[in-house]
Short mmCIF file of N, CA, C and O in Angstrom, two decimals:
data_model
loop_
_atom_site.label_atom_id
_atom_site.label_comp_id
_atom_site.label_asym_id
_atom_site.label_seq_id
_atom_site.Cartn_x
_atom_site.Cartn_y
_atom_site.Cartn_z
N MET A 1 121.11 -190.24 242.39
CA MET A 1 119.53 -190.15 241.84
C MET A 1 119.71 -191.46 240.90
O MET A 1 120.59 -191.78 240.04
N LYS A 2 118.47 -192.07 240.98
CA LYS A 2 118.46 -193.33 240.04
C LYS A 2 117.82 -192.76 238.69
O LYS A 2 117.44 -191.83 238.16
N SER A 3 118.39 -193.81 237.72
CA SER A 3 118.24 -193.49 236.18
C SER A 3 116.73 -193.89 235.85
O SER A 3 116.27 -194.52 237.00
N ASP A 4 116.08 -193.70 234.97
CA ASP A 4 114.79 -194.19 234.56
C ASP A 4 114.59 -195.45 234.37
O ASP A 4 113.43 -195.91 234.84
N LYS A 5 115.68 -196.22 234.15
CA LYS A 5 115.35 -197.83 234.32
C LYS A 5 115.57 -198.25 235.68
O LYS A 5 114.88 -199.36 235.92
N GLN A 6 115.72 -197.35 236.79
CA GLN A 6 115.99 -198.04 237.80
C GLN A 6 114.85 -197.92 238.80
O GLN A 6 114.55 -198.15 239.63
N LEU A 7 113.93 -196.65 238.17
CA LEU A 7 112.85 -196.43 238.93
C LEU A 7 111.76 -197.55 238.86
O LEU A 7 111.68 -197.99 238.02
N THR A 8 110.88 -197.39 239.91
CA THR A 8 109.73 -198.42 240.00
C THR A 8 108.88 -197.85 238.96
O THR A 8 108.67 -196.62 238.72
N ILE A 9 107.45 -198.51 238.73
CA ILE A 9 106.59 -198.06 237.85
C ILE A 9 105.95 -196.83 238.61
O ILE A 9 105.71 -195.91 238.09
N ARG A 10 105.57 -196.95 240.13
CA ARG A 10 104.95 -195.80 240.45
C ARG A 10 105.83 -194.71 240.77
O ARG A 10 105.34 -193.63 240.55
N GLU A 11 107.13 -194.76 240.89
CA GLU A 11 108.34 -193.44 240.88
C GLU A 11 108.10 -192.89 239.44
O GLU A 11 108.27 -192.05 239.33
N GLN A 12 108.18 -193.58 238.53
CA GLN A 12 107.85 -193.30 237.18
C GLN A 12 106.73 -192.40 236.87
O GLN A 12 106.50 -191.41 236.16
N ILE A 13 105.41 -193.13 237.30
CA ILE A 13 104.07 -192.35 237.32
C ILE A 13 104.28 -191.05 237.92
O ILE A 13 103.85 -190.00 237.70
N ILE A 14 104.77 -190.87 239.32
CA ILE A 14 104.63 -189.86 240.09
C ILE A 14 105.90 -188.72 239.20
O ILE A 14 105.20 -187.60 238.85
N ARG A 15 106.97 -189.10 238.63
CA ARG A 15 107.90 -188.53 237.79
C ARG A 15 106.84 -187.77 236.45
O ARG A 15 107.14 -186.59 236.37
N CYS A 16 106.07 -188.67 236.15
CA CYS A 16 105.52 -187.97 235.08
C CYS A 16 104.20 -186.93 235.18
O CYS A 16 104.13 -186.11 234.63
N LEU A 17 103.78 -187.46 236.26
CA LEU A 17 102.51 -186.34 236.60
C LEU A 17 103.00 -185.17 237.44
O LEU A 17 102.35 -184.16 237.48
N GLU A 18 104.28 -185.04 237.94
CA GLU A 18 104.73 -184.04 238.32
C GLU A 18 105.26 -183.01 237.30
O GLU A 18 105.44 -181.87 237.45
N ALA A 19 105.57 -183.66 236.02
CA ALA A 19 105.97 -182.82 234.80
C ALA A 19 104.91 -182.29 234.18
O ALA A 19 105.06 -180.86 233.63
N GLU A 20 103.58 -183.10 234.12
CA GLU A 20 102.41 -182.54 233.21
C GLU A 20 101.18 -183.17 233.70
O GLU A 20 101.27 -184.48 234.18
N PRO A 21 100.19 -182.49 233.37
CA PRO A 21 98.90 -183.43 233.74
C PRO A 21 98.86 -184.43 232.65
O PRO A 21 99.14 -184.53 231.43
N MET A 22 98.20 -185.37 233.00
CA MET A 22 98.26 -186.65 232.08
C MET A 22 96.90 -187.50 232.58
O MET A 22 96.60 -187.53 233.70
N THR A 23 96.25 -188.31 231.60
CA THR A 23 95.19 -189.39 231.69
C THR A 23 95.96 -190.32 231.93
O THR A 23 97.14 -190.64 231.74
N ALA A 24 95.16 -191.40 232.51
CA ALA A 24 95.92 -192.86 232.54
C ALA A 24 96.09 -193.66 231.02
O ALA A 24 97.18 -194.00 231.07
N ARG A 25 95.37 -193.02 230.25
CA ARG A 25 95.85 -193.41 228.64
C ARG A 25 97.32 -192.83 228.55
O ARG A 25 98.12 -193.49 228.11
N ASP A 26 97.34 -191.76 228.69
CA ASP A 26 98.64 -190.97 228.43
C ASP A 26 99.63 -191.65 229.36
O ASP A 26 100.90 -191.76 228.75
N LEU A 27 99.55 -191.90 230.60
CA LEU A 27 100.36 -192.85 231.23
C LEU A 27 101.03 -193.83 230.73
O LEU A 27 101.94 -194.49 230.57
N SER A 28 99.92 -194.67 230.24
CA SER A 28 99.97 -196.16 229.84
C SER A 28 100.85 -196.03 228.27
O SER A 28 101.55 -196.82 228.20
N LYS A 29 100.61 -195.15 227.79
CA LYS A 29 101.39 -194.97 226.61
C LYS A 29 102.80 -194.68 226.55
O LYS A 29 103.93 -195.01 226.24
N ALA A 30 103.12 -193.82 227.66
CA ALA A 30 104.18 -193.21 228.08
C ALA A 30 105.12 -194.21 228.77
O ALA A 30 106.48 -194.28 228.58
N LEU A 31 104.65 -195.11 229.73
CA LEU A 31 105.37 -196.03 230.27
C LEU A 31 105.22 -197.36 229.96
O LEU A 31 105.74 -198.54 230.60
N ARG A 32 104.22 -197.78 228.90
CA ARG A 32 104.10 -198.82 228.29
C ARG A 32 103.54 -200.06 229.24
O ARG A 32 104.22 -200.98 229.28
N ILE A 33 102.50 -199.37 229.95
CA ILE A 33 101.88 -200.28 230.72
C ILE A 33 100.33 -200.28 230.44
O ILE A 33 99.94 -199.28 229.47
N ARG A 34 99.74 -201.09 230.88
CA ARG A 34 98.10 -201.11 230.66
C ARG A 34 97.32 -200.01 231.36
O ARG A 34 97.89 -199.54 232.51
N GLU A 35 96.42 -199.39 230.64
CA GLU A 35 95.66 -198.52 231.29
C GLU A 35 95.02 -198.72 232.61
O GLU A 35 95.13 -198.03 233.65
N LYS A 36 94.69 -199.91 232.83
CA LYS A 36 94.01 -200.54 234.08
C LYS A 36 94.97 -200.42 235.13
O LYS A 36 94.94 -200.26 236.22
N GLU A 37 96.53 -200.84 234.70
CA GLU A 37 97.54 -200.93 235.83
C GLU A 37 97.62 -199.49 236.28
O GLU A 37 98.17 -199.07 237.41
N ALA A 38 97.54 -198.46 235.27
CA ALA A 38 97.98 -197.09 235.79
C ALA A 38 96.99 -196.82 236.69
O ALA A 38 97.36 -196.05 237.66
N TYR A 39 95.56 -197.10 236.69
CA TYR A 39 94.72 -196.42 237.48
C TYR A 39 94.94 -197.39 238.79
O TYR A 39 94.79 -196.85 239.85
N SER A 40 95.23 -198.67 238.87
CA SER A 40 95.41 -199.21 240.02
C SER A 40 96.69 -198.79 241.00
O SER A 40 96.68 -199.03 242.09
N HIS A 41 97.46 -198.19 240.34
CA HIS A 41 98.90 -197.36 241.02
C HIS A 41 98.19 -196.04 241.75
O HIS A 41 98.94 -195.69 242.68
N LEU A 42 97.31 -195.47 241.21
CA LEU A 42 97.17 -194.03 241.59
C LEU A 42 96.93 -193.93 243.08
O LEU A 42 96.97 -193.17 243.85
N PRO A 43 95.80 -195.01 243.82
CA PRO A 43 95.68 -194.90 245.31
C PRO A 43 96.81 -194.98 245.96
O PRO A 43 96.93 -193.99 247.08
N SER A 44 97.94 -195.87 245.92
CA SER A 44 99.02 -195.96 246.60
C SER A 44 99.79 -194.74 246.49
O SER A 44 100.65 -194.18 247.34
N ILE A 45 99.90 -194.17 245.18
CA ILE A 45 100.77 -192.95 245.02
C ILE A 45 100.29 -192.04 245.85
O ILE A 45 101.12 -191.16 246.53
N GLU A 46 98.72 -191.51 245.87
CA GLU A 46 98.26 -190.81 246.51
C GLU A 46 98.81 -190.61 248.07
O GLU A 46 98.90 -189.78 248.76
N LYS A 47 98.82 -191.91 248.43
CA LYS A 47 98.93 -191.99 250.03
C LYS A 47 100.47 -191.84 250.18
O LYS A 47 100.86 -191.13 251.46
N SER A 48 101.49 -192.25 249.32
CA SER A 48 102.72 -192.00 249.53
C SER A 48 103.27 -190.57 249.18
O SER A 48 104.29 -190.31 250.21
N ILE A 49 102.70 -189.99 248.65
CA ILE A 49 103.26 -188.60 248.21
C ILE A 49 102.58 -187.50 249.57
O ILE A 49 103.30 -186.36 249.55
N ARG A 50 101.55 -187.77 250.20
CA ARG A 50 101.05 -187.05 251.18
C ARG A 50 102.06 -186.55 252.20
O ARG A 50 102.25 -185.70 252.83
N HIS A 51 103.16 -187.50 252.41
CA HIS A 51 104.30 -187.33 253.45
C HIS A 51 105.42 -186.27 252.95
O HIS A 51 105.87 -185.96 253.58
N GLN A 52 105.14 -186.22 251.42
CA GLN A 52 106.01 -185.00 250.97
C GLN A 52 105.37 -183.73 250.46
O GLN A 52 105.59 -182.63 250.09
N LYS A 53 104.22 -183.66 251.29
CA LYS A 53 103.22 -182.41 251.16
C LYS A 53 102.95 -182.20 249.78
O LYS A 53 103.05 -180.93 249.27
N LYS A 54 102.36 -183.30 249.29
CA LYS A 54 102.05 -183.39 247.75
C LYS A 54 100.86 -183.86 247.71
O LYS A 54 100.16 -184.65 248.42
N GLN A 55 99.98 -183.54 246.74
CA GLN A 55 98.69 -184.17 246.25
C GLN A 55 98.53 -184.60 244.68
O GLN A 55 99.21 -183.93 243.99
N ILE A 56 97.51 -185.50 244.51
CA ILE A 56 97.26 -185.81 243.14
C ILE A 56 96.07 -184.69 242.96
O ILE A 56 94.90 -185.07 243.45
N LYS A 57 96.20 -183.72 242.04
CA LYS A 57 95.05 -182.97 241.68
C LYS A 57 94.30 -183.54 240.59
O LYS A 57 95.15 -183.97 239.38
N ILE A 58 92.93 -183.64 240.62
CA ILE A 58 92.16 -184.40 239.34
C ILE A 58 91.33 -183.43 238.74
O ILE A 58 90.40 -182.89 239.47
N THR A 59 91.42 -183.03 237.44
CA THR A 59 90.45 -182.43 236.70
C THR A 59 89.45 -183.41 236.39
O THR A 59 89.61 -184.84 236.07
N PRO A 60 88.40 -183.61 237.02
CA PRO A 60 87.08 -184.41 236.85
C PRO A 60 86.50 -184.74 235.39
O PRO A 60 86.66 -184.02 234.65
N CYS A 61 86.04 -185.97 235.33
CA CYS A 61 85.61 -186.63 233.88
C CYS A 61 84.27 -185.96 233.73
O CYS A 61 83.79 -185.44 234.53
N TYR A 62 83.91 -185.80 232.34
CA TYR A 62 82.33 -185.19 232.35
C TYR A 62 81.93 -185.86 231.03
O TYR A 62 82.87 -186.39 230.17
N CYS A 63 80.80 -185.90 231.00
CA CYS A 63 80.35 -186.19 229.79
C CYS A 63 80.09 -185.58 228.31
O CYS A 63 79.91 -184.38 228.33
N LEU A 64 80.60 -186.21 227.18
CA LEU A 64 80.74 -185.51 226.19
C LEU A 64 79.27 -185.34 225.53
O LEU A 64 78.86 -184.50 224.77
N GLY A 65 78.45 -185.90 226.01
CA GLY A 65 77.02 -185.78 225.53
C GLY A 65 76.10 -184.66 225.89
O GLY A 65 75.80 -183.77 225.29
N CYS A 66 76.15 -184.54 227.37
CA CYS A 66 75.25 -183.72 227.94
C CYS A 66 76.16 -182.47 228.93
O CYS A 66 75.65 -181.58 229.31
N GLY A 67 77.45 -182.75 228.99
CA GLY A 67 78.24 -182.06 229.79
C GLY A 67 78.46 -182.18 231.19
O GLY A 67 78.90 -181.62 232.01
N PHE A 68 77.48 -183.21 231.90
CA PHE A 68 77.62 -183.63 233.38
C PHE A 68 79.08 -183.76 233.70
O PHE A 68 79.62 -184.56 233.11
N GLU A 69 79.07 -183.08 234.82
CA GLU A 69 80.53 -183.22 235.61
C GLU A 69 80.63 -183.91 236.44
O GLU A 69 79.89 -183.90 237.50
N PHE A 70 81.60 -184.92 236.88
CA PHE A 70 81.59 -185.93 237.97
C PHE A 70 82.39 -185.20 239.17
O PHE A 70 83.48 -185.69 239.34
N LYS A 71 81.90 -184.34 239.57
CA LYS A 71 82.71 -183.45 240.72
C LYS A 71 83.12 -184.44 242.05
O LYS A 71 84.11 -184.23 242.52
N ASP A 72 82.26 -184.84 242.52
CA ASP A 72 82.53 -185.78 243.78
C ASP A 72 82.55 -186.95 243.53
O ASP A 72 82.53 -187.78 244.65
N ARG A 73 83.34 -187.59 242.66
CA ARG A 73 83.60 -188.92 242.35
C ARG A 73 85.09 -189.22 243.08
O ARG A 73 86.02 -188.48 243.01
N LYS A 74 84.94 -190.42 243.93
CA LYS A 74 86.16 -190.56 244.84
C LYS A 74 87.08 -191.54 244.02
O LYS A 74 88.21 -191.53 244.34
N SER A 75 86.48 -192.34 243.22
CA SER A 75 87.21 -193.22 242.17
C SER A 75 88.27 -192.52 241.28
O SER A 75 87.73 -191.54 240.92
N PHE A 76 89.35 -193.02 241.01
CA PHE A 76 90.08 -192.39 240.10
C PHE A 76 89.83 -192.93 238.64
O PHE A 76 89.94 -192.49 237.77
N LYS A 77 89.04 -194.01 238.68
CA LYS A 77 88.67 -194.69 237.22
C LYS A 77 87.52 -193.90 236.60
O LYS A 77 86.75 -193.15 237.36
N LYS A 78 87.49 -194.05 235.32
CA LYS A 78 86.67 -193.16 234.26
C LYS A 78 85.13 -193.78 234.32
O LYS A 78 85.21 -195.27 234.54
N PRO A 79 83.90 -193.36 234.85
CA PRO A 79 82.89 -194.15 234.99
C PRO A 79 82.22 -194.63 233.64
O PRO A 79 82.89 -194.30 232.64
N GLY A 80 81.41 -195.57 233.64
CA GLY A 80 80.84 -196.26 232.65
C GLY A 80 80.11 -195.85 231.80
O GLY A 80 80.11 -195.42 230.53
N LYS A 81 79.04 -194.92 232.49
CA LYS A 81 78.12 -193.89 231.81
C LYS A 81 77.61 -192.82 232.51
O LYS A 81 77.97 -192.73 233.97
N CYS A 82 76.99 -192.03 231.99
CA CYS A 82 76.50 -190.77 232.51
C CYS A 82 75.21 -190.91 233.35
O CYS A 82 74.34 -191.80 232.73
N PRO A 83 75.23 -190.41 234.68
CA PRO A 83 73.90 -190.72 235.23
C PRO A 83 72.59 -189.91 234.87
O PRO A 83 71.54 -190.00 235.00
N GLU A 84 73.09 -188.79 234.05
CA GLU A 84 71.90 -187.71 233.58
C GLU A 84 71.50 -188.29 232.10
O GLU A 84 70.31 -188.42 231.88
N CYS A 85 72.42 -188.24 231.18
CA CYS A 85 71.95 -188.97 229.85
C CYS A 85 72.02 -190.40 229.76
O CYS A 85 71.71 -190.63 228.26
N LYS A 86 72.54 -190.99 230.31
CA LYS A 86 72.94 -192.49 229.97
C LYS A 86 73.76 -192.87 228.93
O LYS A 86 74.03 -194.01 228.64
N LYS A 87 74.65 -191.96 228.42
CA LYS A 87 75.59 -192.03 227.35
C LYS A 87 76.84 -192.68 227.96
O LYS A 87 76.98 -192.22 228.95
N SER A 88 77.53 -193.05 227.15
CA SER A 88 78.98 -193.66 227.65
C SER A 88 80.25 -192.94 227.14
O SER A 88 81.32 -193.45 227.22
N ARG A 89 79.80 -191.80 226.33
CA ARG A 89 80.86 -190.96 225.59
C ARG A 89 81.27 -190.18 226.88
O ARG A 89 81.08 -188.94 226.92
N ILE A 90 82.30 -190.51 227.68
CA ILE A 90 82.93 -189.76 228.97
C ILE A 90 84.52 -189.55 228.79
O ILE A 90 85.07 -190.27 228.43
N GLU A 91 84.78 -188.16 228.96
CA GLU A 91 86.04 -187.59 228.88
C GLU A 91 86.66 -188.06 229.95
O GLU A 91 86.34 -187.64 231.29
N PRO A 92 88.07 -188.64 229.93
CA PRO A 92 88.44 -189.31 231.24
C PRO A 92 89.16 -188.19 232.14
O PRO A 92 89.28 -187.02 231.50
N PRO A 93 89.19 -188.64 233.39
CA PRO A 93 90.06 -187.70 234.30
C PRO A 93 91.45 -187.39 233.89
O PRO A 93 92.22 -188.15 233.59
N VAL A 94 92.04 -186.06 234.48
CA VAL A 94 93.21 -185.72 234.24
C VAL A 94 94.09 -185.57 235.29
O VAL A 94 93.37 -185.14 236.42
N PHE A 95 95.03 -186.25 235.70
CA PHE A 95 95.74 -186.34 237.17
C PHE A 95 97.12 -185.58 236.81
O PHE A 95 97.84 -185.28 236.03
N GLN A 96 97.43 -184.61 237.91
CA GLN A 96 98.57 -183.75 238.05
C GLN A 96 99.20 -183.79 239.52
O GLN A 96 98.29 -183.97 240.44
N ILE A 97 100.34 -184.01 239.85
CA ILE A 97 100.80 -183.99 241.13
C ILE A 97 101.49 -182.61 241.35
O ILE A 97 102.16 -181.95 240.51
N THR A 98 100.96 -181.93 242.73
CA THR A 98 100.91 -180.87 242.82
C THR A 98 101.06 -180.69 244.29
O THR A 98 101.13 -181.71 245.30
N GLY A 99 102.06 -179.34 244.84
CA GLY A 99 102.35 -179.24 246.67
C GLY A 99 101.07 -178.89 247.11
O GLY A 99 100.04 -178.40 246.17
N PHE A 100 100.90 -179.00 248.16
CA PHE A 100 99.41 -178.32 249.09
C PHE A 100 99.48 -176.98 249.03
O PHE A 100 100.19 -176.15 248.86
#
């Protein structure tokens, strides 16, 4: 088994998300990468873990102003503003890797 220093960034992200639910900001702090980079790896991770009968469970983001929940959003990234109240106070999505 590889030590933490030998793992790729994607392998480290997978390990973190299997251990506990995390936001992209949590991942960026834990792995010392940019938040934008954490978001960029998630689509590839989603495809690669499918073969292991796993999936990324996403707790959707929601507006802190009016409570609107972005349930049907396909993108992993946090939206810029709420379509209901037009405010930009959006709670980011939370990711976790689970089995099917």
